[in-house]
Amino acid sequence: MLWIAWKMLIGNRAKYLGIVFGVVFAALLIAQQASIFCGLMLLTISQIRDVQGPDIWVMDRNVQYVDDIKPLADTELFRVKGVPGVEWAVRFYKGIVRARLEEGSYEQMILLGIDDDTLVGAPEGVLLGSVADLRKPDAVIIDKVGYQKIWPGEPLRLGRVFEMNDRRAVIVGIATASKTFQSFPIVYTRYSQAVLFAPRERKVLSFVLAEAAPGETAAAVCRRIEEQTGLQALTQRQFVWKTLRHYLAKTGIPINFGITVLLGFLVGTAIAGQTFYLFTVENIRQFGALKAMGTGNWTILGMVLFQALQVGIVGYGVGVGFAALFGLATKSFGRLSFFMPWQVLAITGVAVLLIVLLASLLSIRKVLVVDPAIVFRG
Amino acid sequence: MRCRGVTKDFGTGGSLTRALRGVDLDVPSGELLMLVGPSGCGKTTLVSILAGTLEPTAGDVTVLGQDLVAMSNGRKVRFRRENVGFVFQAFNLLPALTAAENAAVPLLIAGWGRHAAIEAAGAVLDELGLGDRLASLPSELSGGQQQRVAIARALVHGPRLLVCDEPTSALDAENGRITMELIQRIAVQPGRAVIVVTHDARVYAFADRIASMEDGRIDSLTAGPHAAGSA
Ligand SMILES: Nc1ncnc2c1ncn2[C@@H]1O[C@H](COP(=O)(O)OP(=O)(O)O)[C@@H](O)[C@H]1O
Ligand SMILES: [Mg+2]
């Protein structure tokens, strides 16, 4: 009987596509918007994830997210180092500076200052030049996307010079870095150099990065650091979630995307529901004939649900497929952030399931009450 | 099959229509009873009740030894599935299914496997002269051919009651005659009662008995030409 239901459904191609369209529309919109949302959220934490190696971030008690810089006194590094269970600890500067280009124009940049001795926090993928060259005077490494933003269309070239805080900076390397929320160019330099590039302030230390000693868990060491120093110490994972929670709770981003997703859901339900109901109404004599010939209500119910699920599965596949293609397309343009984790697929799937179930409710009522005697009427 | 004092009202209050006003009728197995009468006299209503798709307002209906009035809804569905074959005026084939698939539907409803059901349906269609159109869709068949598919569908599961409501009125004279011949030759068998509703005088010749209806009642019951001829 499910086979008959399937045949009925695809028997009229145009109608079938009409029904599927509503679900495709909803699935596409939901998956695409949710993926852009996830991509944006990924941007907010990219700078935490880009720092490879140390698992512990130490910062001011009141820091809410990674861009919320509340400088510490330089002496805090030694207090952190003194906490039992800390294998090593280094300084990390993060700030936004205004750079003056040779052409005379100004450009906002994210300045990252990494430990002079260990270069912990240096970029992973250096395309041109080398991390070791950071030890040269005035040396900086810039991220590739940032370079192309400042000097669009120009080939990647080392040795270019610009000024920060009236001090000369020389590009000795070009690296890949994850895109950031602010989408400014990212400049890496030694900590001692960074404090000179940054506007003069009483306190400059943004974070202390630390590693737990072997046999210690990062979480336990974090607790100990907090107890002994009064600072805030988080594992990388904790800091990621704290930052995400901030953006989720304190910004309009989730609401904006939530509204679009909800609209997609409602419009998809409306289109799918209407077309599916029309389909049922048009086939009501067929259902009536099946009932007259002895098909029970449960079987009829199963047939309609099966049809709805078929529509859902096809619509989901096509919609999510289009969303993924959209993601691939925007990736090659490098503009939009797009990240489609399995959770997005799962949420879209649940939404589509709800849509087709809601859409079939009216139809189910219709086929259940249809009087088999209608088939005798002309 | 027998019914006694069957009445049927549609609607309520001022808009109440009394479609049947106390029908008594017996239909023995093995014969073709023709139910004739002017449009609106209650023929369709009566056969709907006999086939178990409609509840009478009052009266007793016993079909194949089972009391339809007392029967629960679920048991009625099963009763129709097992015992009743339908041929409708409007064919009511599923447009997305081929001739063989359409004719197989009652077997599929009864839970047969698809291939076995379609094969069995093919054999019945063959008997009805449609052996070469098994894979055709209803839209590719003439009206007469579609009605033959519908007859195959009505007979494929060997029902003990066959109900045909105006099976020829959508067909031309020639196809109407062929259809009635097929019903007469293939459908009418010992152990099966066949009721054909019609107001088409051209096909009266195929009846064993003719029940003539007028305004919700059966006003005469006569032996048909076919019974007379074969006697
Ligand atoms: N579902 C219904 N609702 C209301 N009135 C109906 C319904 N079905 C039939 N009737 C009425 O019952 C009477 C008999 O109808 P019907 O049995 O279809 O007659 P016939 O088949 O002999 O033309 C007619 O007056 C018709 O209008
Ligand atoms: Mg009628």
XYZ file of C-alpha atoms and ligand atoms in Angstrom, chain A residues 371 373-374 376-377, chain B residues 8-11 15 17-20 36-48 54 165-166 197 199 213 216, ligand 1:
61
model
C -16.997 8.741 3.155
C -19.690 6.168 -0.523
C -18.483 9.246 -2.454
C -20.532 6.044 -6.186
C -21.352 9.671 -6.899
C -32.213 5.963 4.613
C -32.494 9.651 5.412
C -29.960 12.273 4.347
C -29.672 15.564 6.196
C -33.463 19.674 4.494
C -34.296 13.789 2.192
C -35.759 10.325 2.501
C -33.793 8.376 -0.134
C -35.120 4.925 0.810
C -33.487 -0.024 -12.505
C -35.415 3.180 -12.094
C -35.309 6.913 -12.756
C -32.482 9.067 -11.585
C -32.698 9.995 -7.909
C -34.963 7.115 -6.915
C -32.387 5.690 -4.472
C -30.549 3.005 -6.464
C -27.053 4.145 -5.525
C -28.080 4.594 -1.921
C -29.430 1.057 -1.786
C -26.356 -0.632 -3.286
C -24.065 1.479 -1.084
C -23.243 3.365 3.907
C -23.304 1.195 -10.279
C -24.244 2.365 -13.778
C -27.613 -0.603 -11.180
C -31.238 3.155 -16.069
C -37.376 1.237 -8.097
C -37.207 5.046 -2.562
N -24.934 12.166 0.435
C -26.171 12.606 0.214
N -26.627 13.676 0.885
C -27.880 14.132 0.681
N -28.748 13.599 -0.168
C -28.365 12.542 -0.887
C -27.045 11.987 -0.723
N -26.949 10.932 -1.557
C -28.119 10.836 -2.195
N -28.954 11.791 -1.792
C -30.342 11.945 -2.240
O -30.993 10.707 -2.125
C -31.807 10.476 -3.238
C -31.427 9.186 -3.939
O -30.140 9.323 -4.511
P -29.404 8.168 -5.282
O -29.411 6.955 -4.426
O -28.074 8.670 -5.700
O -30.325 7.950 -6.551
P -30.012 7.205 -7.926
O -28.709 6.474 -7.771
O -31.160 6.308 -8.111
O -29.959 8.258 -8.962
C -31.681 11.679 -4.153
O -32.756 12.536 -3.884
C -30.419 12.319 -3.717
O -30.467 13.697 -3.890
